mmCIF file of C-alpha atoms in Angstrom:
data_model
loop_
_atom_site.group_PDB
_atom_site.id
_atom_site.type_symbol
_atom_site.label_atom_id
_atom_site.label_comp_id
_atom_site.label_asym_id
_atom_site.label_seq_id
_atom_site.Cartn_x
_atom_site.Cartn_y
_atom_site.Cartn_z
ATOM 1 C CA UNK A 1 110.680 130.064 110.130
ATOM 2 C CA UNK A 2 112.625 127.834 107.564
ATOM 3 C CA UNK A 3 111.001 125.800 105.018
ATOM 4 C CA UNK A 4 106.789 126.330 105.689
ATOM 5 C CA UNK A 5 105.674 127.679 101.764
ATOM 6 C CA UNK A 6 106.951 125.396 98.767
ATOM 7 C CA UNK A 7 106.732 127.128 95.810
ATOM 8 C CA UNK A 8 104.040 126.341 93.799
ATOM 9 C CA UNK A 9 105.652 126.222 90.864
ATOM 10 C CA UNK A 10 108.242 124.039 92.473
ATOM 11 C CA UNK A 11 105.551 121.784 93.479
ATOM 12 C CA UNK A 12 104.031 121.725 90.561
ATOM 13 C CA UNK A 13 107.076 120.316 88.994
ATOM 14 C CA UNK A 14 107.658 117.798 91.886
ATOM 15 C CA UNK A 15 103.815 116.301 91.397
ATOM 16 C CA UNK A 16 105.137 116.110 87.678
ATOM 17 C CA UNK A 17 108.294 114.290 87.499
ATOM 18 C CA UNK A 18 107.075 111.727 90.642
ATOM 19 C CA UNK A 19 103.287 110.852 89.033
ATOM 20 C CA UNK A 20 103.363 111.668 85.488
ATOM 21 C CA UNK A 21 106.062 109.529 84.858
ATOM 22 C CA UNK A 22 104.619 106.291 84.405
ATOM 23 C CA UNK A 23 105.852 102.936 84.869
ATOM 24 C CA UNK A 24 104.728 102.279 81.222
ATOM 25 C CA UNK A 25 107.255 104.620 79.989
ATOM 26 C CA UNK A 26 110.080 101.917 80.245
ATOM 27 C CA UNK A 27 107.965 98.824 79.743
ATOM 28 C CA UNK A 28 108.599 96.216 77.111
ATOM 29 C CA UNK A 29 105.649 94.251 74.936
ATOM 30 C CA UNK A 30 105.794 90.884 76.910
ATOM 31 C CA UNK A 31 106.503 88.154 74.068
ATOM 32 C CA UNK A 32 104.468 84.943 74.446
ATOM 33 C CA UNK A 33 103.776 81.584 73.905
ATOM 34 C CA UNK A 34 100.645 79.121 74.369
ATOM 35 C CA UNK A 35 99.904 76.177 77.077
ATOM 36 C CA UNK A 36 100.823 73.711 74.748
ATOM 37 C CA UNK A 37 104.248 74.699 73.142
ATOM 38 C CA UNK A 38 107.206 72.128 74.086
ATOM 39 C CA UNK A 39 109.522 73.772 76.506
ATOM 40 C CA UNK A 40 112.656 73.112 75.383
ATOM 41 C CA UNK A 41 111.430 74.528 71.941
ATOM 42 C CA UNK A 42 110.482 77.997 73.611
ATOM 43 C CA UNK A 43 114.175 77.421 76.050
ATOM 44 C CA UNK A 44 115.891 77.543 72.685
ATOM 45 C CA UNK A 45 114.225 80.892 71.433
ATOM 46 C CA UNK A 46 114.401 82.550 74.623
ATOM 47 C CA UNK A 47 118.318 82.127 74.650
ATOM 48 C CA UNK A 48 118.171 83.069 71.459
ATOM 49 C CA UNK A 49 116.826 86.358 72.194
ATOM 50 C CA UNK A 50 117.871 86.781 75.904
ATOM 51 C CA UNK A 51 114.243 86.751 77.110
ATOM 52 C CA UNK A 52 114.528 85.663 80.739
ATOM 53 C CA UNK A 53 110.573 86.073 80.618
ATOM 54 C CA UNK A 54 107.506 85.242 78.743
ATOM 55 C CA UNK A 55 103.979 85.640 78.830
ATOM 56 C CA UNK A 56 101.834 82.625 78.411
ATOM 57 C CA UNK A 57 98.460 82.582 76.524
ATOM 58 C CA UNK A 58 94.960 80.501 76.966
ATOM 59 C CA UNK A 59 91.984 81.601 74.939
ATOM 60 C CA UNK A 60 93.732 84.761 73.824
ATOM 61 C CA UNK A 61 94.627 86.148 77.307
ATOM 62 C CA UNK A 62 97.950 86.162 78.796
ATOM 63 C CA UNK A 63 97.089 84.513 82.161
ATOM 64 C CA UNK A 64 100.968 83.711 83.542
ATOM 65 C CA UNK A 65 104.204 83.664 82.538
ATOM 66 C CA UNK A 66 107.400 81.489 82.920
ATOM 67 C CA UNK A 67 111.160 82.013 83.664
ATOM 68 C CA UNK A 68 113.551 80.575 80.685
ATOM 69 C CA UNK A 69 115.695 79.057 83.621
ATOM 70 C CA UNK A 70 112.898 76.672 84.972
ATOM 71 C CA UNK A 71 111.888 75.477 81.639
ATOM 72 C CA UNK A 72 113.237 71.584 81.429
ATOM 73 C CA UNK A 73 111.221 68.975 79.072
ATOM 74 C CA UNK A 74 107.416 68.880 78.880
ATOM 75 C CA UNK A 75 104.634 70.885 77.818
ATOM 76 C CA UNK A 76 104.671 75.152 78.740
ATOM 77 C CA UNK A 77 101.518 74.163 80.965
ATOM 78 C CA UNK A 78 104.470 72.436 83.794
ATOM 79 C CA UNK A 79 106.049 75.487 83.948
ATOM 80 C CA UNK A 80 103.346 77.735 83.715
ATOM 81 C CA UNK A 81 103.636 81.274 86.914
ATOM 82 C CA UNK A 82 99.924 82.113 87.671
ATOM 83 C CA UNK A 83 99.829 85.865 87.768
ATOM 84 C CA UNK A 84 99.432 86.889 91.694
ATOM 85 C CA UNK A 85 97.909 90.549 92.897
ATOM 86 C CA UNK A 86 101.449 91.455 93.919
ATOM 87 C CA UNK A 87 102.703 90.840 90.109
ATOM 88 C CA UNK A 88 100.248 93.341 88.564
ATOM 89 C CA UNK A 89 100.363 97.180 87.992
ATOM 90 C CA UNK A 90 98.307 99.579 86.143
ATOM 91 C CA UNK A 91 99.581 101.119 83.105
ATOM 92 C CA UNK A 92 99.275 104.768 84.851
ATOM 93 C CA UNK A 93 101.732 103.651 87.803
ATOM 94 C CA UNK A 94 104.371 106.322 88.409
ATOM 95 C CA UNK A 95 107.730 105.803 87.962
ATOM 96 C CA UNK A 96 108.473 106.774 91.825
ATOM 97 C CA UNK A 97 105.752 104.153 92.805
ATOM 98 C CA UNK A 98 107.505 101.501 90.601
ATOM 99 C CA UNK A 99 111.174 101.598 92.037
ATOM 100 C CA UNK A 100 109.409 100.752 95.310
ATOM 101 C CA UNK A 101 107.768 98.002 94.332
ATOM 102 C CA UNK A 102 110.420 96.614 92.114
ATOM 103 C CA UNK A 103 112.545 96.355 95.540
ATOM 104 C CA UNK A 104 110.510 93.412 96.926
ATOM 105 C CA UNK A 105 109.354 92.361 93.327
ATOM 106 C CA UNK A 106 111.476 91.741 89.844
ATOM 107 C CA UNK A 107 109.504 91.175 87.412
ATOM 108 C CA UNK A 108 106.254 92.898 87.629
ATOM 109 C CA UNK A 109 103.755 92.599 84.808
ATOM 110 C CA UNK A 110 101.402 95.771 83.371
ATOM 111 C CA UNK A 111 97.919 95.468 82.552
ATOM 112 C CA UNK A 112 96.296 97.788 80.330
ATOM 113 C CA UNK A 113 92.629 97.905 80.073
ATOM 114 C CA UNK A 114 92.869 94.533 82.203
ATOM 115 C CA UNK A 115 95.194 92.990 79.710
ATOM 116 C CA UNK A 116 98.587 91.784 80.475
ATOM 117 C CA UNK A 117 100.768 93.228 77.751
ATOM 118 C CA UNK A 118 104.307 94.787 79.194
ATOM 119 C CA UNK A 119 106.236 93.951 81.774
ATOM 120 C CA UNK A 120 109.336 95.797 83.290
ATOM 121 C CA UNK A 121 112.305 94.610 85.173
ATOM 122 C CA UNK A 122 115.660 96.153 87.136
ATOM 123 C CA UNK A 123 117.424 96.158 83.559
ATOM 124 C CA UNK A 124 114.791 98.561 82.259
ATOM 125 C CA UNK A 125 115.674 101.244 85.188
ATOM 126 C CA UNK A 126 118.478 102.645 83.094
ATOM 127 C CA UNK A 127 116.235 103.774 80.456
ATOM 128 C CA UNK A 128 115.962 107.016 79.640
ATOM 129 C CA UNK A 129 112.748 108.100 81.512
ATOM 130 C CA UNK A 130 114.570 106.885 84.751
ATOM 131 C CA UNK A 131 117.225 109.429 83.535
ATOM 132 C CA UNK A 132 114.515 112.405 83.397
ATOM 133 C CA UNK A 133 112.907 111.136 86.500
ATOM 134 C CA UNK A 134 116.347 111.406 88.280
ATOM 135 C CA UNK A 135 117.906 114.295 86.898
ATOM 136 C CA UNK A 136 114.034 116.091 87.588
ATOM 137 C CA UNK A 137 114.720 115.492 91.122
ATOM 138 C CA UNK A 138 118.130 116.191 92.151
ATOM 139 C CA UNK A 139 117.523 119.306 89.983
ATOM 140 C CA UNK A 140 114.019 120.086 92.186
ATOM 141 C CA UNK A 141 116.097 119.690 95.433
ATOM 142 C CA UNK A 142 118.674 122.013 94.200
ATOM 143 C CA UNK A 143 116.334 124.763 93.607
ATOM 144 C CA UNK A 144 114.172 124.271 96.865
ATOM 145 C CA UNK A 145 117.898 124.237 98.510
ATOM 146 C CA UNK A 146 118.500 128.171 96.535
ATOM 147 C CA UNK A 147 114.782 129.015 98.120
ATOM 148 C CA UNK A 148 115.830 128.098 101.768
ATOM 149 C CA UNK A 149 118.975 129.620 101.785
ATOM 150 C CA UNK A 150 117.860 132.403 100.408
ATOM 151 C CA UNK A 151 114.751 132.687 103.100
ATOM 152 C CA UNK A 152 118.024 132.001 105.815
ATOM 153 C CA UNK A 153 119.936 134.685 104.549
ATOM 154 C CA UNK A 154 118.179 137.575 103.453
ATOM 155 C CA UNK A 155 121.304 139.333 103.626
ATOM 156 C CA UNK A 156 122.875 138.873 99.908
ATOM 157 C CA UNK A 157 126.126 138.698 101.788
ATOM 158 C CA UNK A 158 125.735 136.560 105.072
ATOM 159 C CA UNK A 159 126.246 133.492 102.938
ATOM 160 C CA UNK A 160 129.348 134.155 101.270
ATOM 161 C CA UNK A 161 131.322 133.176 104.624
ATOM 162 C CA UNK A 162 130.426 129.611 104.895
ATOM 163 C CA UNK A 163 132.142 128.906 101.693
ATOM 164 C CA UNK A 164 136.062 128.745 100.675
ATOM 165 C CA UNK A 165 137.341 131.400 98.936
ATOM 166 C CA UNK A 166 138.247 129.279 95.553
ATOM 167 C CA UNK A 167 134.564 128.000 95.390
ATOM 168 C CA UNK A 168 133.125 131.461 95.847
ATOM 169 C CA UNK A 169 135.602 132.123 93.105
ATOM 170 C CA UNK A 170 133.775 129.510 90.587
ATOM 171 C CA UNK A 171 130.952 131.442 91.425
ATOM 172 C CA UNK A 172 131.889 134.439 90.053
ATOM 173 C CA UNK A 173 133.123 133.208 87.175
ATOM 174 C CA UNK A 174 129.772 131.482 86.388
ATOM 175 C CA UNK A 175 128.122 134.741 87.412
ATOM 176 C CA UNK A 176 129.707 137.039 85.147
ATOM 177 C CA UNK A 177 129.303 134.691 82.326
ATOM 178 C CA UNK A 178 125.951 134.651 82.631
ATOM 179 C CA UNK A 179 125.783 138.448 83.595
ATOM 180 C CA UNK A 180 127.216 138.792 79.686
ATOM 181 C CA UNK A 181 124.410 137.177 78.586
ATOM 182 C CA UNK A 182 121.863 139.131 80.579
ATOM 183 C CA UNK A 183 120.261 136.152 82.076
ATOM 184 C CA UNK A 184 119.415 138.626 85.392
ATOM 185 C CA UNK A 185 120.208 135.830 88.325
ATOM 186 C CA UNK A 186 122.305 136.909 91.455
ATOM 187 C CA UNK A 187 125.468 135.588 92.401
ATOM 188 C CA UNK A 188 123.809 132.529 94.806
ATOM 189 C CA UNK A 189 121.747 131.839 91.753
ATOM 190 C CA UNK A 190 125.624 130.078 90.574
ATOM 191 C CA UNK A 191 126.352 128.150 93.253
ATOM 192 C CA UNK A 192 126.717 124.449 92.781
ATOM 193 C CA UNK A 193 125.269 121.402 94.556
ATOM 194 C CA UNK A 194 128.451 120.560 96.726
ATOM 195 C CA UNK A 195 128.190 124.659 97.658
ATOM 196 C CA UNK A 196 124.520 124.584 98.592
ATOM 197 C CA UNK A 197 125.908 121.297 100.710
ATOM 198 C CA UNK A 198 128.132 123.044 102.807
ATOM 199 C CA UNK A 199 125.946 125.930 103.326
ATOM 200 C CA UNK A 200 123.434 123.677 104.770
ATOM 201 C CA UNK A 201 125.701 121.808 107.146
ATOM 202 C CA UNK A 202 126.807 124.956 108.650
ATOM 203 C CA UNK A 203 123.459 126.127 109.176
ATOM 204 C CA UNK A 204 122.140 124.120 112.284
ATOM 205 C CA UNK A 205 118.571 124.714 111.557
ATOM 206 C CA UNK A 206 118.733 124.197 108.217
ATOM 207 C CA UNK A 207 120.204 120.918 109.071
ATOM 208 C CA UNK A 208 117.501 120.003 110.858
ATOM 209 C CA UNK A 209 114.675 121.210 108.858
ATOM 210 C CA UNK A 210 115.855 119.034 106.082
ATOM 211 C CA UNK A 211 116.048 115.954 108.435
ATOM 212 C CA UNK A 212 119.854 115.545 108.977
ATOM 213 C CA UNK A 213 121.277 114.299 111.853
ATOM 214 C CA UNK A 214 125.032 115.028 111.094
ATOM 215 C CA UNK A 215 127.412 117.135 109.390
ATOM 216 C CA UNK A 216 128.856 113.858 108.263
ATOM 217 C CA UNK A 217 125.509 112.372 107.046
ATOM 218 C CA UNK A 218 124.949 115.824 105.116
ATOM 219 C CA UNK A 219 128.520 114.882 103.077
ATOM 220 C CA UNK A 220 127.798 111.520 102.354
ATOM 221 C CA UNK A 221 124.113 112.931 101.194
ATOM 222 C CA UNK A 222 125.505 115.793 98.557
ATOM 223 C CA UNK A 223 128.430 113.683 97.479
ATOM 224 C CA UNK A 224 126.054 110.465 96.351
ATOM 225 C CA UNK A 225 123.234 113.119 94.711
ATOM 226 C CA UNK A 226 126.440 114.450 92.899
ATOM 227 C CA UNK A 227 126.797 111.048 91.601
ATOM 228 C CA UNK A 228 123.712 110.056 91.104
ATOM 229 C CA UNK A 229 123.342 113.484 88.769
ATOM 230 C CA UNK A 230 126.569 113.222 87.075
ATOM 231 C CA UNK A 231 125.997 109.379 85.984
ATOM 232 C CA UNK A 232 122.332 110.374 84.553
ATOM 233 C CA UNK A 233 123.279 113.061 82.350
ATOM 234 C CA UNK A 234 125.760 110.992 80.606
ATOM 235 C CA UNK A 235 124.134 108.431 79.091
ATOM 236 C CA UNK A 236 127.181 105.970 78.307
ATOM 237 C CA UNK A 237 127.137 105.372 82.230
ATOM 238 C CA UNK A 238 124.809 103.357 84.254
ATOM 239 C CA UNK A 239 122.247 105.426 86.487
ATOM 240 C CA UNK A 240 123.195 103.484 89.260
ATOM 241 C CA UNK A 241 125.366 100.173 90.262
ATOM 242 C CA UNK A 242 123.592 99.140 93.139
ATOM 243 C CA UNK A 243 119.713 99.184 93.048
ATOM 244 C CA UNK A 244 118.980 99.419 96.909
ATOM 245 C CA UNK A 245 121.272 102.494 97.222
ATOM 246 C CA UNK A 246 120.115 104.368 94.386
ATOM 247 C CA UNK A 247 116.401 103.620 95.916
ATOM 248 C CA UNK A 248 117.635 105.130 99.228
ATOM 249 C CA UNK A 249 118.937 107.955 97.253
ATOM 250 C CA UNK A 250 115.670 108.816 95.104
ATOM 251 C CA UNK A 251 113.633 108.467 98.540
ATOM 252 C CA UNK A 252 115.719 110.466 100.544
ATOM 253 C CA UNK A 253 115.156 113.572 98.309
ATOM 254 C CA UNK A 254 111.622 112.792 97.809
ATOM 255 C CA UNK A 255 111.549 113.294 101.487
ATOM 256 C CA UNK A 256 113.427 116.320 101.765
ATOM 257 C CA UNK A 257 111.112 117.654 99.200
ATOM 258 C CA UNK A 258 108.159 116.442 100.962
ATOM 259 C CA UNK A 259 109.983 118.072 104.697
ATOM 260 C CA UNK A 260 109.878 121.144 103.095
#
């Protein structure tokens, strides 16, 4: 039956890359000001800098914040955010955890050791972590993709029919370059994502074990992970243009991996 034993060391590496990876990884030291600093004064600084947030201080504790684009005349204290529950995380938050919650909440504030100190935003999810955290996953979900397929077809040869003959031929190629080097991996071993993609959609059941509904739905899938992979390992690009996609995108393989 397809899919019922994850690899340990496979899931190993998936508990690693979605929990420790913290949100704190890509937080910034939140700057402040007090209660009693004149708002237009801290307006002017904030511009300055391009600080859309700051903390705000009373007796040495940062107990709120406020939003440069509120701040009009008057004392900090009229401007003044309370911190709510919904604001907060812990320092130890994973990264995964974090891109949910920054969908229904932008800014969110980090305590450490019950102190507000960082706080993150949507700019800070094309840091580099976020990078690691991506690239981790798509490159998980290509290797539990080699384990099915191989577990499909045990036969070393079954496979080589569901894909065109000039992408079996880029297999080679990659094969007996690494064959010169001795690196002892099999000819599936060099298949690429989009290859692994097309296997899958013209394997019923391993269309449905991974949750797909359509061969169309499985292109759309391999060709955004493609993306996704490609814009993350060059680091002049953004990791995504659209926040609520890419989220879609890092939960659907999280629950491929988790199907399987």
């Amino acid at each position: 039956m397809v899919g019922l034993h994850f690899n340990k060391g496979l899931e190993t590496l998936r508990e690693i890359f979605s929990n420790n990876l913290s949100a704190v990884l890509i937080a910034e030291e939140i700057q402040i000001c007090s209660l009693i600093d004149d708002a237009r004064e801290i307006k002017i600084i904030m511009e300055k800098f391009d600080f859309d947030y700051y903390g705000v201080e009373k007796n040495g504790k940062v107990v709120g914040y406020i939003i440069q684009s509120e701040l009009g005349e008057g004392l900090i204290s009229n401007y003044i955010r309370p911190f709510l529950t919904e604001d907060l995380i812990s320092e130890s938050t994973s990264l995964i955890e974090l891109l949910k919650i920054l969908k229904e909440k932008d800014p969110i504030f980090v305590l450490e050791k019950n102190q507000v100190r960082k706080l993150i935003t949507i700019a800070d999810l094309q840091k580099q972590p976020i990078r690691m955290l991506v690239f981790g996953l798509v490159s998980l979900l290509e290797m539990r993709l080699l384990e099915l397929i191989k577990e499909y077809y045990p036969n070393k040869d079954e496979w080589k029919g569901l894909i065109n003959k000039s992408r079996l031929k880029k297999a080679n190629e990659v094969y007996e370059i690494r064959k010169g080097k001795n690196e002892g991996l099999g000819l599936i071993d060099c298949l690429q994502l989009s290859d692994k993609g097309t296997i899958i959609k013209k394997t019923p059941k391993l269309l449905g074990a991974l949750g797909f509904h359509s061969i169309g739905e499985v292109n759309v899938f391999f060709s955004s992970i493609e993306d996704l992979r490609n814009n993350t390992a060059h680091s002049q690009k953004y990791v995504y243009q659209d926040f609520n996609e890419f989220l879609d995108k890092i939960s659907r393989i999280e629950e491929i991996l988790t199907l399987i």
